[in-house]
Coordinates of C-alpha atoms in Angstrom, one line a residue:
Chain M
M119 CA -25.0 -74.9 37.4
K120 CA -22.4 -77.6 39.3
V121 CA -18.8 -76.1 40.3
L122 CA -16.5 -77.9 40.4
V123 CA -12.8 -77.3 42.6
P124 CA -9.6 -78.9 42.8
V125 CA -7.9 -78.4 46.0
K126 CA -4.6 -79.4 46.8
R127 CA -2.6 -80.1 50.2
V128 CA 0.8 -78.1 50.7
I129 CA 3.1 -76.7 53.0
D130 CA 1.1 -74.3 55.0
Y131 CA 1.9 -70.7 54.1
N132 CA 3.3 -69.3 57.5
V133 CA 5.6 -72.1 57.7
K134 CA 9.6 -71.6 56.0
P135 CA 10.4 -74.5 53.9
R136 CA 13.5 -76.0 54.3
V137 CA 15.7 -77.9 51.9
K138 CA 17.0 -81.6 52.5
A139 CA 20.6 -82.1 53.3
D140 CA 20.5 -84.4 50.6
G141 CA 19.1 -81.9 48.0
T142 CA 16.2 -84.1 47.0
G143 CA 13.2 -82.2 48.0
V144 CA 12.1 -80.1 50.7
D145 CA 11.7 -81.4 54.2
L146 CA 7.8 -82.1 54.5
L147 CA 8.3 -84.2 57.7
N148 CA 6.6 -83.1 60.9
V149 CA 5.6 -80.0 59.1
K150 CA 2.1 -78.1 59.1
M151 CA 0.5 -79.0 56.0
S152 CA -2.8 -76.6 54.8
M153 CA -5.1 -76.0 51.9
N154 CA -3.3 -74.2 48.9
P155 CA -4.3 -70.4 49.9
F156 CA -5.6 -69.8 46.2
D157 CA -7.6 -73.2 45.9
E158 CA -9.0 -71.8 49.5
I159 CA -10.1 -68.8 47.6
A160 CA -11.3 -70.6 44.9
V161 CA -13.9 -73.0 47.4
E162 CA -15.1 -69.5 48.8
E163 CA -15.9 -68.0 45.3
A164 CA -17.9 -71.2 44.6
I165 CA -19.5 -71.3 47.9
R166 CA -20.5 -67.7 47.1
L167 CA -22.1 -68.6 44.0
K168 CA -24.1 -71.1 45.2
E169 CA -25.2 -68.9 48.1
K170 CA -26.3 -66.0 45.3
G171 CA -28.1 -68.7 43.8
A172 CA -25.7 -69.0 40.4
A173 CA -24.7 -72.6 41.2
T174 CA -26.6 -75.6 42.7
E175 CA -23.8 -77.8 43.6
V176 CA -20.1 -77.1 44.7
I177 CA -17.9 -80.1 44.4
V178 CA -14.2 -80.3 45.2
V179 CA -11.6 -82.9 44.2
S180 CA -8.2 -83.2 45.7
I181 CA -5.4 -85.5 43.7
G182 CA -2.7 -86.7 46.2
E183 CA -1.9 -88.5 49.1
P184 CA -4.7 -89.7 51.2
K185 CA -4.1 -87.6 53.8
A186 CA -5.6 -84.9 51.1
Q187 CA -8.8 -85.8 52.8
E188 CA -8.4 -83.4 55.6
T189 CA -8.1 -80.5 53.2
L190 CA -11.5 -81.9 51.3
R191 CA -13.1 -82.3 54.7
T192 CA -11.7 -78.4 55.4
A193 CA -13.6 -77.4 51.9
L194 CA -16.9 -79.3 53.0
A195 CA -16.6 -77.5 56.3
M196 CA -16.4 -74.3 54.0
G197 CA -19.2 -75.5 52.5
A198 CA -18.8 -77.3 49.8
D199 CA -21.8 -80.4 48.8
R200 CA -19.5 -83.2 48.5
A201 CA -16.2 -84.6 47.7
I202 CA -13.7 -86.9 45.4
L203 CA -10.2 -88.0 46.7
V204 CA -8.4 -89.6 43.9
A205 CA -5.7 -91.3 45.4
A206 CA -2.0 -91.2 43.7
A207 CA 1.1 -92.8 45.4
Q208 CA 3.4 -90.3 43.7
E209 CA 3.9 -86.7 43.4
V210 CA 1.6 -85.4 40.7
E211 CA 3.0 -82.7 38.1
P212 CA -0.1 -80.6 36.3
L213 CA -0.6 -82.1 33.3
G214 CA -1.5 -85.7 35.0
V215 CA -3.5 -83.7 37.3
A216 CA -5.3 -82.0 34.2
K217 CA -5.8 -85.3 33.0
V218 CA -7.9 -86.6 35.7
L219 CA -9.6 -83.5 36.5
A220 CA -11.0 -83.7 32.6
A221 CA -12.5 -87.1 33.1
I222 CA -14.2 -85.8 36.3
V223 CA -15.3 -82.8 34.0
G224 CA -16.6 -85.1 31.4
E225 CA -18.6 -87.2 34.2
E226 CA -19.7 -84.1 36.3
Q227 CA -20.5 -81.7 33.2
P228 CA -19.7 -78.6 35.7
G229 CA -20.5 -75.3 34.3
L230 CA -17.7 -73.9 36.1
V231 CA -14.3 -75.2 37.1
I232 CA -12.2 -73.1 39.6
L233 CA -9.0 -73.2 40.7
G234 CA -6.2 -71.5 42.3
K235 CA -4.0 -69.9 39.8
Q236 CA -0.9 -72.0 41.2
A237 CA 0.1 -74.3 44.4
I238 CA 2.7 -72.6 46.7
D239 CA 5.2 -75.6 46.9
D240 CA 5.8 -76.3 42.8
D241 CA 4.4 -72.9 41.8
S242 CA 3.7 -74.3 38.1
N243 CA 0.9 -71.8 37.4
Q244 CA -0.3 -74.5 34.9
T245 CA -3.1 -77.1 35.8
G246 CA -6.0 -74.5 35.0
Q247 CA -5.1 -73.6 31.6
M248 CA -4.2 -77.3 30.5
L249 CA -7.7 -78.4 32.2
A250 CA -9.0 -75.6 29.6
A251 CA -6.7 -76.9 26.8
L252 CA -7.9 -80.8 27.3
T253 CA -11.3 -79.7 27.6
G254 CA -11.7 -77.4 24.8
R255 CA -13.1 -74.5 27.0
P256 CA -12.4 -71.0 27.3
Q257 CA -10.0 -69.6 30.2
G258 CA -10.0 -66.5 32.8
T259 CA -6.7 -67.0 34.8
F260 CA -5.5 -64.8 37.5
A261 CA -9.4 -63.5 38.4
S262 CA -10.0 -60.6 40.6
K263 CA -13.8 -60.5 40.2
I264 CA -16.1 -63.4 38.4
E265 CA -19.5 -62.4 37.1
V266 CA -21.9 -65.0 36.1
S267 CA -24.5 -64.0 33.6
G268 CA -26.9 -66.2 31.4
D269 CA -24.4 -68.4 29.5
A270 CA -21.5 -66.9 29.9
V271 CA -18.9 -65.4 32.7
E272 CA -16.9 -62.1 32.8
V273 CA -13.9 -62.3 34.2
T274 CA -11.7 -59.6 35.5
R275 CA -7.9 -60.7 35.4
E276 CA -4.8 -59.1 37.5
V277 CA -2.4 -58.6 34.4
D278 CA 1.0 -57.1 34.3
G279 CA -0.4 -53.7 33.0
G280 CA -3.4 -53.2 35.7
L281 CA -6.6 -55.1 35.0
E282 CA -8.0 -56.9 32.1
T283 CA -11.8 -58.0 31.6
V284 CA -12.8 -61.3 29.3
R285 CA -16.1 -62.5 28.8
L286 CA -16.2 -66.4 28.4
S287 CA -18.9 -68.8 26.8
L288 CA -19.9 -71.4 29.5
P289 CA -18.8 -74.1 30.3
A290 CA -15.3 -72.3 31.3
I291 CA -12.4 -72.3 33.6
V292 CA -11.3 -69.8 35.8
T293 CA -8.1 -69.3 38.2
T294 CA -8.1 -67.5 41.4
D295 CA -6.1 -64.3 42.3
L296 CA -5.4 -63.1 45.5
R297 CA -7.7 -60.6 45.7
L298 CA -10.7 -62.3 44.5
N299 CA -12.2 -62.6 48.1
E300 CA -11.1 -63.3 51.6
P301 CA -12.3 -67.0 52.5
R302 CA -14.2 -67.9 55.6
Y303 CA -13.2 -69.9 58.1
A304 CA -15.5 -73.0 59.0
S305 CA -17.2 -72.9 62.1
L306 CA -17.2 -75.8 64.5
P307 CA -20.7 -77.0 63.7
N308 CA -20.0 -76.9 59.9
I309 CA -16.5 -79.1 60.6
M310 CA -18.9 -81.3 62.5
K311 CA -21.4 -81.6 59.5
A312 CA -18.6 -82.1 57.6
K313 CA -17.8 -85.0 58.8
S314 CA -21.2 -86.7 57.5
K315 CA -20.8 -85.2 53.8
P316 CA -20.1 -87.7 51.0
L317 CA -16.5 -88.2 50.0
A318 CA -15.8 -90.5 47.0
Q319 CA -12.3 -92.7 46.9
K320 CA -11.0 -93.0 43.3
T321 CA -7.8 -93.7 41.4
A322 CA -6.4 -92.4 38.7
A323 CA -6.9 -95.7 37.0
D324 CA -10.4 -95.5 37.4
Y325 CA -9.8 -92.5 35.1
G326 CA -7.6 -94.4 32.7
V327 CA -5.2 -91.6 33.2
D328 CA -1.3 -92.3 33.8
L329 CA 0.2 -90.3 36.2
S330 CA 3.8 -90.9 35.8
P331 CA 5.9 -87.8 36.2
R332 CA 7.1 -85.9 33.1
L333 CA 9.9 -83.9 34.7
R334 CA 12.7 -85.7 36.8
T335 CA 14.0 -83.3 39.8
V336 CA 17.7 -84.0 39.4
Q337 CA 18.4 -81.3 42.4
V338 CA 16.8 -78.9 44.8
A339 CA 19.2 -76.6 46.6
E340 CA 19.3 -73.3 48.5
P341 CA 19.0 -70.1 46.8
S342 CA 22.1 -67.8 47.0
K343 CA 22.1 -65.7 50.2
R344 CA 22.2 -62.4 50.2
Q345 CA 24.6 -61.1 53.0
A346 CA 22.8 -58.3 55.1
G347 CA 24.5 -54.7 54.8
V348 CA 25.3 -52.0 56.9
K349 CA 22.8 -49.5 58.7
V350 CA 23.7 -46.3 58.2
G351 CA 22.7 -43.6 60.9
S352 CA 21.4 -40.6 59.3
V353 CA 19.6 -39.5 56.0
D354 CA 22.9 -37.6 55.1
E355 CA 24.8 -40.9 55.3
L356 CA 22.2 -42.5 53.2
I357 CA 22.9 -39.7 50.4
D358 CA 26.3 -40.4 50.6
R359 CA 26.0 -43.8 49.8
L360 CA 23.8 -43.4 47.1
R361 CA 26.2 -40.8 45.6
D362 CA 29.0 -43.5 45.9
L363 CA 26.2 -45.9 43.6
G364 CA 25.8 -43.1 41.1
V365 CA 22.0 -43.1 42.3
A366 CA 22.2 -39.6 43.6
A367 CA 24.2 -36.0 42.1
Chain H
M161 CA 17.2 -77.6 18.0
K162 CA 14.7 -75.0 16.3
S163 CA 12.7 -72.7 19.1
L164 CA 9.5 -70.3 18.8
V165 CA 9.7 -68.0 20.9
L166 CA 6.6 -65.6 22.3
A167 CA 6.6 -61.8 21.4
E168 CA 5.0 -59.4 23.8
H169 CA 4.4 -56.2 22.1
E170 CA 3.0 -52.7 22.8
G171 CA 2.6 -49.5 20.5
G172 CA 5.0 -51.4 17.8
A173 CA 7.7 -52.1 20.0
I174 CA 8.9 -55.6 21.4
K175 CA 8.7 -55.7 25.7
D176 CA 12.1 -56.3 27.5
A177 CA 10.7 -59.6 29.1
T178 CA 10.5 -60.9 25.2
L179 CA 14.3 -60.0 24.7
A180 CA 14.9 -62.3 28.0
A181 CA 13.0 -65.2 26.5
V182 CA 15.0 -64.8 23.2
T183 CA 18.5 -65.0 25.1
A184 CA 17.2 -68.2 26.8
A185 CA 16.1 -69.7 23.6
G186 CA 19.3 -69.1 22.0
K187 CA 20.8 -71.4 24.9
L188 CA 19.3 -74.2 23.8
G189 CA 21.1 -74.2 20.9
G190 CA 19.9 -73.7 16.9
E191 CA 18.0 -71.2 15.1
V192 CA 15.3 -68.4 17.3
D193 CA 12.2 -67.9 15.3
L194 CA 9.5 -65.1 16.9
L195 CA 6.3 -65.1 16.7
V196 CA 4.2 -62.1 16.7
V197 CA 0.5 -62.0 17.1
G198 CA -2.3 -59.6 16.7
S199 CA -3.6 -57.3 13.9
G200 CA -1.9 -54.3 12.3
V201 CA 1.5 -55.7 14.0
D202 CA 3.8 -54.7 11.0
A203 CA 5.9 -52.1 13.0
A204 CA 6.0 -54.8 15.9
A205 CA 7.2 -57.5 13.4
Q206 CA 10.0 -55.1 11.9
A207 CA 11.3 -54.5 15.2
G208 CA 11.5 -58.1 16.2
A209 CA 13.4 -58.6 12.9
Q210 CA 16.2 -56.4 14.3
I211 CA 17.0 -58.4 17.7
A212 CA 19.9 -60.3 17.6
G213 CA 20.0 -63.8 17.3
V214 CA 16.3 -64.2 15.7
S215 CA 16.4 -66.1 12.1
R216 CA 12.9 -65.7 11.4
V217 CA 9.6 -63.5 12.7
L218 CA 6.6 -65.4 12.1
V219 CA 3.6 -63.0 12.0
A220 CA 0.1 -63.9 12.4
D221 CA -1.5 -60.8 11.6
D222 CA -5.6 -61.4 12.1
P223 CA -7.8 -59.9 15.1
A224 CA -8.6 -62.8 16.5
F225 CA -5.1 -62.7 17.9
D226 CA -5.6 -59.4 19.7
H227 CA -4.8 -59.3 23.2
A228 CA -3.5 -62.4 22.9
L229 CA -6.5 -64.5 23.7
P230 CA -4.7 -68.4 24.7
E231 CA -8.2 -70.1 22.9
N232 CA -7.1 -68.1 19.8
V233 CA -3.1 -68.1 20.1
A234 CA -2.8 -71.6 21.5
P235 CA -3.9 -73.5 18.7
L236 CA -1.8 -71.2 16.2
V237 CA 1.1 -72.2 18.5
V238 CA 0.6 -75.7 18.1
Q239 CA 0.1 -75.7 14.5
L240 CA 3.7 -73.9 14.3
M241 CA 5.4 -76.3 16.6
G242 CA 5.4 -79.4 13.7
E243 CA 8.3 -77.4 12.6
H244 CA 9.7 -76.3 16.1
D245 CA 11.3 -78.1 19.0
A246 CA 10.8 -75.8 21.7
F247 CA 8.1 -73.1 22.8
V248 CA 9.4 -70.3 24.6
A249 CA 7.6 -67.8 26.3
P250 CA 8.3 -64.8 29.2
A251 CA 6.8 -65.7 32.2
T252 CA 4.6 -62.7 32.3
S253 CA 1.0 -62.3 32.6
T254 CA 0.5 -63.4 29.4
G255 CA 3.3 -65.8 28.7
K256 CA 1.9 -68.0 31.8
N257 CA -1.8 -67.6 30.4
I258 CA -1.1 -69.0 27.0
A259 CA 2.0 -71.3 27.3
P260 CA 0.5 -74.5 29.5
R261 CA -2.3 -74.5 27.1
V262 CA 0.4 -75.1 24.6
A263 CA 1.7 -77.5 26.4
A264 CA -1.3 -79.5 27.7
L265 CA -2.5 -79.5 23.6
L266 CA 1.3 -81.0 23.1
D267 CA 1.0 -83.3 26.0
V268 CA 4.0 -82.0 27.2
M269 CA 5.2 -81.2 31.0
Q270 CA 5.8 -77.6 30.9
V271 CA 8.9 -76.4 33.0
S272 CA 7.6 -73.1 34.5
E273 CA 9.5 -69.7 34.9
I274 CA 13.4 -71.0 34.4
L275 CA 16.1 -69.5 36.1
S276 CA 19.2 -71.1 33.7
V277 CA 19.6 -73.7 30.8
E278 CA 21.9 -76.2 32.2
A279 CA 21.6 -78.4 29.3
P280 CA 18.8 -78.2 26.1
N281 CA 16.6 -80.8 28.2
R282 CA 17.8 -79.4 32.1
F283 CA 16.7 -76.5 33.7
T284 CA 16.7 -74.6 37.0
R285 CA 13.7 -73.3 38.4
P286 CA 12.4 -71.7 41.6
I287 CA 9.9 -73.4 43.9
Y288 CA 8.4 -72.8 47.6
A289 CA 8.5 -68.9 46.7
G290 CA 12.1 -69.1 46.1
N291 CA 13.0 -70.5 49.1
A292 CA 14.5 -73.8 46.7
I293 CA 15.9 -74.0 43.4
A294 CA 15.3 -77.1 41.6
T295 CA 16.9 -78.4 38.6
V296 CA 14.9 -80.1 36.8
E297 CA 15.2 -82.7 33.4
T298 CA 12.3 -83.3 30.7
G299 CA 12.1 -86.4 28.9
D300 CA 9.1 -84.9 26.4
P301 CA 9.6 -84.8 23.0
K302 CA 9.2 -81.0 22.5
L303 CA 9.8 -78.3 25.3
V304 CA 7.6 -75.8 26.8
C305 CA 9.1 -73.6 29.1
T306 CA 8.3 -69.8 30.3
V307 CA 11.2 -67.5 31.1
R308 CA 12.1 -65.5 34.5
A309 CA 13.2 -62.3 32.9
T310 CA 15.4 -61.2 35.7
A311 CA 17.3 -64.1 35.2
F312 CA 18.7 -63.9 31.7
E313 CA 20.1 -60.8 30.1
K314 CA 18.2 -59.1 27.3
A315 CA 19.2 -59.5 23.7
A316 CA 20.3 -56.7 21.7
R317 CA 17.3 -54.3 20.0
T318 CA 19.5 -54.1 17.2
G319 CA 21.9 -56.4 14.8
G320 CA 19.9 -58.9 13.7
S321 CA 18.7 -59.3 10.3
A322 CA 15.8 -61.5 10.5
T323 CA 13.0 -62.6 7.8
V324 CA 9.6 -61.8 8.2
Q325 CA 7.3 -64.2 7.1
P326 CA 3.2 -64.5 7.2
V327 CA 1.8 -67.4 8.9
G328 CA -2.0 -68.1 9.4
G329 CA -4.2 -71.1 9.7
A330 CA -6.0 -70.8 12.9
A331 CA -8.6 -68.3 13.6
D332 CA -11.5 -67.1 16.2
G333 CA -12.6 -70.2 18.1
G334 CA -15.4 -67.9 19.6
L335 CA -14.5 -69.5 23.0
S336 CA -13.8 -66.0 24.5
Q337 CA -14.2 -62.5 24.1
F338 CA -11.7 -58.9 25.2
V339 CA -14.5 -57.2 27.1
G340 CA -12.1 -54.0 28.5
A341 CA -9.0 -52.8 30.2
Q342 CA -7.7 -50.7 33.0
Q343 CA -4.5 -50.0 32.3
S344 CA -2.2 -48.3 34.7
H345 CA -0.6 -45.3 32.6
S346 CA 2.2 -43.4 34.1
E347 CA 5.1 -41.3 33.2
R348 CA 7.4 -43.6 35.1
P349 CA 9.5 -46.3 34.5
E350 CA 8.2 -49.7 34.1
L351 CA 8.4 -51.7 37.2
T352 CA 9.7 -54.9 35.5
S353 CA 12.4 -52.9 33.5
A354 CA 13.0 -49.8 35.5
K355 CA 16.9 -49.2 36.9
I356 CA 15.5 -48.0 39.9
I357 CA 12.6 -48.8 42.0
V358 CA 10.9 -47.0 45.2
S359 CA 8.8 -49.4 46.9
G360 CA 6.3 -49.0 49.6
G361 CA 4.7 -50.9 52.5
R362 CA 1.6 -50.9 54.6
A363 CA 3.3 -48.9 57.0
L364 CA 2.5 -45.9 54.6
Q365 CA -0.8 -46.1 56.2
N366 CA -3.0 -45.1 53.5
G367 CA -3.0 -44.2 49.7
E368 CA -2.4 -40.4 50.2
N369 CA 0.5 -41.1 52.5
F370 CA 1.5 -43.1 49.6
K371 CA 1.2 -40.6 47.1
M372 CA 3.1 -37.8 48.9
L373 CA 5.7 -39.9 50.4
I374 CA 6.5 -42.6 48.0
E375 CA 5.9 -40.9 44.3
P376 CA 8.3 -37.3 44.9
L377 CA 10.7 -39.7 46.1
A378 CA 10.6 -42.0 43.5
D379 CA 10.3 -38.9 40.6
K380 CA 13.6 -37.8 42.3
L381 CA 15.6 -40.7 41.6
G382 CA 13.8 -41.2 38.0
A383 CA 12.3 -44.5 39.9
A384 CA 9.5 -46.7 39.1
V385 CA 7.1 -47.0 41.8
G386 CA 6.4 -50.4 43.6
A387 CA 4.2 -51.5 46.5
S388 CA 4.2 -54.5 48.6
R389 CA 1.2 -57.1 49.1
A390 CA 0.0 -55.5 52.2
A391 CA 0.0 -52.0 50.8
V392 CA -2.2 -53.4 47.4
D393 CA -4.7 -55.4 49.7
A394 CA -5.2 -52.1 51.6
G395 CA -6.2 -50.4 48.8
F396 CA -3.3 -47.8 48.8
V397 CA -2.4 -48.4 45.0
P398 CA -3.4 -50.7 42.3
N399 CA -2.7 -54.3 41.9
D400 CA 0.1 -53.8 39.3
Y401 CA 2.1 -52.5 41.6
Q402 CA 2.8 -55.6 43.7
V403 CA 6.2 -56.6 43.7
G404 CA 6.7 -60.1 45.2
Q405 CA 6.0 -64.0 44.8
T406 CA 2.2 -63.4 43.4
G407 CA 3.1 -59.7 42.0
K408 CA 5.9 -58.6 39.5
I409 CA 9.3 -60.3 40.0
V410 CA 12.2 -57.3 39.7
A411 CA 15.7 -57.0 39.7
P412 CA 16.9 -53.4 39.4
E413 CA 20.2 -51.7 39.9
V414 CA 18.8 -50.0 43.2
Y415 CA 15.4 -51.2 45.0
V416 CA 14.6 -48.7 48.0
A417 CA 12.0 -50.3 50.2
V418 CA 10.2 -47.8 52.5
G419 CA 7.9 -49.4 55.3
I420 CA 8.2 -52.8 54.1
S421 CA 9.2 -55.5 56.8
G422 CA 10.2 -58.0 54.1
A423 CA 7.7 -60.4 54.2
I424 CA 9.1 -63.8 52.5
Q425 CA 6.6 -63.5 49.9
H426 CA 8.0 -59.7 48.8
L427 CA 11.7 -60.7 49.2
A428 CA 10.9 -63.5 46.5
G429 CA 10.3 -60.9 44.0
M430 CA 13.2 -58.5 44.7
K431 CA 15.8 -60.4 46.3
D432 CA 17.8 -60.4 43.1
S433 CA 18.3 -56.4 43.1
K434 CA 21.8 -55.3 42.9
V435 CA 21.6 -53.1 45.5
I436 CA 18.7 -52.9 48.2
I437 CA 17.9 -49.8 50.5
A438 CA 15.5 -50.2 53.4
I439 CA 14.1 -47.5 55.6
N440 CA 11.7 -49.2 58.5
K441 CA 11.3 -48.2 61.9
D442 CA 11.9 -51.6 63.2
E443 CA 15.1 -53.0 63.2
E444 CA 14.4 -56.5 63.8
A445 CA 12.3 -56.2 60.4
P446 CA 13.6 -59.2 58.3
I447 CA 14.2 -56.3 55.4
F448 CA 17.2 -55.4 56.8
Q449 CA 18.6 -59.2 56.6
V450 CA 18.8 -58.4 52.9
A451 CA 19.6 -54.8 52.6
D452 CA 22.6 -53.5 51.7
V453 CA 22.0 -50.4 53.2
G454 CA 19.4 -49.6 56.3
L455 CA 18.6 -46.6 57.7
V456 CA 16.1 -47.5 61.0
G457 CA 13.7 -44.6 61.7
D458 CA 10.1 -43.3 61.3
L459 CA 9.5 -42.8 57.8
F460 CA 7.1 -39.9 57.8
K461 CA 10.4 -37.9 58.7
L462 CA 12.9 -39.4 57.0
V463 CA 11.5 -39.9 53.6
P464 CA 10.5 -36.3 52.9
E465 CA 14.1 -35.3 54.6
L466 CA 15.7 -37.8 51.9
T467 CA 13.4 -36.5 49.1
Q468 CA 14.3 -32.7 49.6
K469 CA 18.0 -33.3 49.9
L470 CA 18.4 -35.6 47.1

């Protein structure tokens, strides 16, 4: 069984995003970029499936600017077998990405596609569900556990009320939540080895997909800021405050 | 404009997040229909019909729709979208699971987690973990959006008199199957609708301390219990306690953060609380930059004292 893992190059998790003064977006010039953390978890899970013998090949794909190659090389260094880069000039949206992925799924016929549940830049949380819709496959979103057995996969999902388990017939689409696994670091030898792993360069046109955005960003603004309040010196003072708020009797 | 709102229900009652979605749908202008799915959902449908602002309750009563399996629910919604212009779902784990599947089937780009309706095709939404707010406009012929519940008033549970109408057609596609759930059961209020929340962080050191310090304080205040991601990752409490960008978004009247440093991802989930109270031994902790009242000190001494004196 092949496993396909889409990855996105995004602002690093530890960088505080700054809104551009002209309100057109977030400043990404000279900012550290990394693999979307949820995608890293997806890559790790696919590699573990291969190590367990449940998967035969791990293919990573990224749709975006040429620099997304670096992100793909990171995934290859972690242990993916080959990569596909689909070049896109403008910012991509989940619907367009899902269409490209659906075409790749048609060509590669993976038994599983594992995606991050959301990208930490646009926070859309859509691509996996959309890909499942376009391919007519079942979906297991927000996974904290994945177990492949025969022609099905059991996915434990993190939901508002706790955990929920669904059984999906393969082929299926899974999206990762934070507690699925802890991704490995690539070792230096593996980073060197990743440089010679195959990376195919494609365009959206190769898949007959129009990536033109459907949403227009009118403005990007800073959220309203909270003012820091007062510090109190003792529990008694804190209780006085709580009384003022009507919280304590 | 005619909107279809996905109802989330449990034990015959409509959940709070759905009420916020009804309000958001009302702001689009025009009629608001509510969709109730599952088997034996009469009570939920009747409760939905009482909600102020709802014109019709559409009921799909079929076991195929139990547990809101998206493979079965999405085709039903697509069919109903023939006579609706907008599909509005609460941004809960259920809404987030179903809405994008509907959007893709309609060839529409979803607008996720809206904070406000500026115009029927223009919305604000958080990006970059709430570090920026984008105003976006959609040109798609139909609208699919999810609604951040804390950003909208809840529609009144009574005062409406909607008609109840059965719908059907789509059924079990056989792609997926519900196996089971481990739901946390608690006598305490639910996190997303609680008036007061007491949350604990990594500084509690283990699950036992969490139980001995956070829970009694919460019970004294009649509060729900939450946690930071660090506390959940360390296994102090189950995942559904997590408040933050990837956990639950909350906005109670009072939020008490105990031993939580205030990582950006946590702040994104609670910074819209009316009053924030922080107890932390590190006076430089970022949580104090958003707290209205701060108390610096050792939580192992301060929290028992606070619980006892309340």
